[in-house]
Amino acid sequence: MAKNEVYSWRLTRDLKVALEEAARRDGVSLSALLERIASAWLAGNGTAIEDAVEQERLHQQAAKWIGTVSGADPERSTRARSQVRKRLRKRAR
């Protein structure tokens, strides 16, 4: 999976030094170490990255089947339900 997101946060100098030393000891970049740590934490807390990937895949498939509502009408959200139902009926034929 391509890495295209950036996240930053503040931490203590001691923690930064410890992370850099751990990355050096493991022979990986700090970024790779942080990704490994975050992935392990998510997996251990019942939130697998695969769930998010699967949800995105399902959303993309649904958008292909249902289509998307587009246009320059600022009031279209008030009619979204009827527009989606209309498209579903049209596709079911």
PDB file of C-alpha atoms in Angstrom:
ATOM      1  CA  MET A   1       0.000   0.000   0.000  1.00  0.00           C
ATOM      2  CA  ALA A   2       1.354   3.417  -0.939  1.00  0.00           C
ATOM      3  CA  LYS A   3       2.228   5.757   1.881  1.00  0.00           C
ATOM      4  CA  ASN A   4       0.665   9.092   1.131  1.00  0.00           C
ATOM      5  CA  GLU A   5      -0.522  10.412   4.496  1.00  0.00           C
ATOM      6  CA  VAL A   6       1.457  12.510   6.948  1.00  0.00           C
ATOM      7  CA  TYR A   7       0.828  12.750  10.677  1.00  0.00           C
ATOM      8  CA  SER A   8       2.854  14.645  13.238  1.00  0.00           C
ATOM      9  CA  TRP A   9       2.669  15.046  16.979  1.00  0.00           C
ATOM     10  CA  ARG A  10       4.716  16.413  19.838  1.00  0.00           C
ATOM     11  CA  LEU A  11       6.635  14.124  22.168  1.00  0.00           C
ATOM     12  CA  THR A  12       9.317  14.380  24.779  1.00  0.00           C
ATOM     13  CA  ARG A  13      12.952  14.497  23.783  1.00  0.00           C
ATOM     14  CA  ASP A  14      13.628  11.287  25.724  1.00  0.00           C
ATOM     15  CA  LEU A  15      10.903   9.397  23.839  1.00  0.00           C
ATOM     16  CA  LYS A  16      12.180  10.703  20.500  1.00  0.00           C
ATOM     17  CA  VAL A  17      15.728   9.590  21.312  1.00  0.00           C
ATOM     18  CA  ALA A  18      14.482   6.159  22.445  1.00  0.00           C
ATOM     19  CA  LEU A  19      12.470   5.707  19.222  1.00  0.00           C
ATOM     20  CA  GLU A  20      15.413   6.726  17.058  1.00  0.00           C
ATOM     21  CA  GLU A  21      17.700   4.311  18.912  1.00  0.00           C
ATOM     22  CA  ALA A  22      15.172   1.480  18.532  1.00  0.00           C
ATOM     23  CA  ALA A  23      14.858   2.157  14.806  1.00  0.00           C
ATOM     24  CA  ARG A  24      18.641   2.209  14.408  1.00  0.00           C
ATOM     25  CA  ARG A  25      18.974  -1.018  16.416  1.00  0.00           C
ATOM     26  CA  ASP A  26      16.325  -2.727  14.224  1.00  0.00           C
ATOM     27  CA  GLY A  27      17.914  -1.370  11.051  1.00  0.00           C
ATOM     28  CA  VAL A  28      14.744   0.404   9.901  1.00  0.00           C
ATOM     29  CA  SER A  29      13.717   3.985   9.415  1.00  0.00           C
ATOM     30  CA  LEU A  30      11.911   5.819  12.181  1.00  0.00           C
ATOM     31  CA  SER A  31       8.867   5.973   9.916  1.00  0.00           C
ATOM     32  CA  ALA A  32       8.891   2.191   9.437  1.00  0.00           C
ATOM     33  CA  LEU A  33       9.238   1.631  13.182  1.00  0.00           C
ATOM     34  CA  LEU A  34       6.354   3.980  13.977  1.00  0.00           C
ATOM     35  CA  GLU A  35       4.170   2.279  11.374  1.00  0.00           C
ATOM     36  CA  ARG A  36       4.992  -1.115  12.886  1.00  0.00           C
ATOM     37  CA  ILE A  37       4.193   0.136  16.393  1.00  0.00           C
ATOM     38  CA  ALA A  38       0.893   1.722  15.312  1.00  0.00           C
ATOM     39  CA  SER A  39      -0.155  -1.379  13.345  1.00  0.00           C
ATOM     40  CA  ALA A  40       0.625  -3.672  16.286  1.00  0.00           C
ATOM     41  CA  TRP A  41      -1.327  -1.430  18.649  1.00  0.00           C
ATOM     42  CA  LEU A  42      -4.355  -1.362  16.341  1.00  0.00           C
ATOM     43  CA  ALA A  43      -4.270  -5.135  15.882  1.00  0.00           C
ATOM     44  CA  GLY A  44      -4.041  -5.644  19.638  1.00  0.00           C
ATOM     45  CA  ASN A  45      -6.961  -3.343  20.332  1.00  0.00           C
ATOM     46  CA  GLY A  46      -9.399  -5.023  17.981  1.00  0.00           C
ATOM     47  CA  THR A  47      -9.130  -2.462  15.199  1.00  0.00           C
ATOM     48  CA  ALA A  48      -7.417  -4.075  12.261  1.00  0.00           C
ATOM     49  CA  ILE A  49      -6.186  -1.963   9.381  1.00  0.00           C
ATOM     50  CA  GLU A  50      -7.742  -4.534   7.081  1.00  0.00           C
ATOM     51  CA  ASP A  51     -11.195  -3.481   8.349  1.00  0.00           C
ATOM     52  CA  ALA A  52     -10.615   0.066   7.146  1.00  0.00           C
ATOM     53  CA  VAL A  53      -9.292  -1.174   3.805  1.00  0.00           C
ATOM     54  CA  GLU A  54     -12.308  -3.473   3.408  1.00  0.00           C
ATOM     55  CA  GLN A  55     -14.701  -0.626   4.228  1.00  0.00           C
ATOM     56  CA  GLU A  56     -13.069   1.563   1.582  1.00  0.00           C
ATOM     57  CA  ARG A  57     -13.314  -1.253  -0.964  1.00  0.00           C
ATOM     58  CA  LEU A  58     -17.014  -1.722  -0.180  1.00  0.00           C
ATOM     59  CA  HIS A  59     -17.667   2.005  -0.510  1.00  0.00           C
ATOM     60  CA  GLN A  60     -15.953   2.051  -3.904  1.00  0.00           C
ATOM     61  CA  GLN A  61     -17.952  -0.953  -5.102  1.00  0.00           C
ATOM     62  CA  ALA A  62     -21.209   0.581  -3.883  1.00  0.00           C
ATOM     63  CA  ALA A  63     -20.391   3.855  -5.638  1.00  0.00           C
ATOM     64  CA  LYS A  64     -19.783   1.966  -8.896  1.00  0.00           C
ATOM     65  CA  TRP A  65     -23.097   0.146  -8.640  1.00  0.00           C
ATOM     66  CA  ILE A  66     -25.225   2.982  -7.308  1.00  0.00           C
ATOM     67  CA  GLY A  67     -23.349   5.853  -8.880  1.00  0.00           C
ATOM     68  CA  THR A  68     -22.770   9.244  -7.395  1.00  0.00           C
ATOM     69  CA  VAL A  69     -24.938  12.300  -7.222  1.00  0.00           C
ATOM     70  CA  SER A  70     -23.179  15.297  -8.682  1.00  0.00           C
ATOM     71  CA  GLY A  71     -23.975  18.754  -9.901  1.00  0.00           C
ATOM     72  CA  ALA A  72     -23.897  22.382  -8.931  1.00  0.00           C
ATOM     73  CA  ASP A  73     -27.235  22.393  -7.109  1.00  0.00           C
ATOM     74  CA  PRO A  74     -26.602  23.486  -3.490  1.00  0.00           C
ATOM     75  CA  GLU A  75     -30.011  22.074  -2.475  1.00  0.00           C
ATOM     76  CA  ARG A  76     -29.412  18.577  -3.854  1.00  0.00           C
ATOM     77  CA  SER A  77     -28.734  17.121  -0.399  1.00  0.00           C
ATOM     78  CA  THR A  78     -32.373  17.736   0.476  1.00  0.00           C
ATOM     79  CA  ARG A  79     -33.344  15.464  -2.426  1.00  0.00           C
ATOM     80  CA  ALA A  80     -30.532  12.907  -2.114  1.00  0.00           C
ATOM     81  CA  ARG A  81     -32.747  10.085  -0.823  1.00  0.00           C
ATOM     82  CA  SER A  82     -35.190  10.363  -3.710  1.00  0.00           C
ATOM     83  CA  GLN A  83     -32.357  10.676  -6.253  1.00  0.00           C
ATOM     84  CA  VAL A  84     -30.614   7.565  -4.942  1.00  0.00           C
ATOM     85  CA  ARG A  85     -33.864   5.572  -4.957  1.00  0.00           C
ATOM     86  CA  LYS A  86     -34.568   6.746  -8.517  1.00  0.00           C
ATOM     87  CA  ARG A  87     -31.115   5.547  -9.646  1.00  0.00           C
ATOM     88  CA  LEU A  88     -31.552   2.199  -7.893  1.00  0.00           C
ATOM     89  CA  ARG A  89     -34.911   1.627  -9.589  1.00  0.00           C
ATOM     90  CA  LYS A  90     -33.373   2.583 -12.934  1.00  0.00           C
ATOM     91  CA  ARG A  91     -30.475   0.114 -12.477  1.00  0.00           C
ATOM     92  CA  ALA A  92     -32.811  -2.680 -11.351  1.00  0.00           C
ATOM     93  CA  ARG A  93     -34.598  -2.656 -14.695  1.00  0.00           C
TER      94      ARG A  93
END
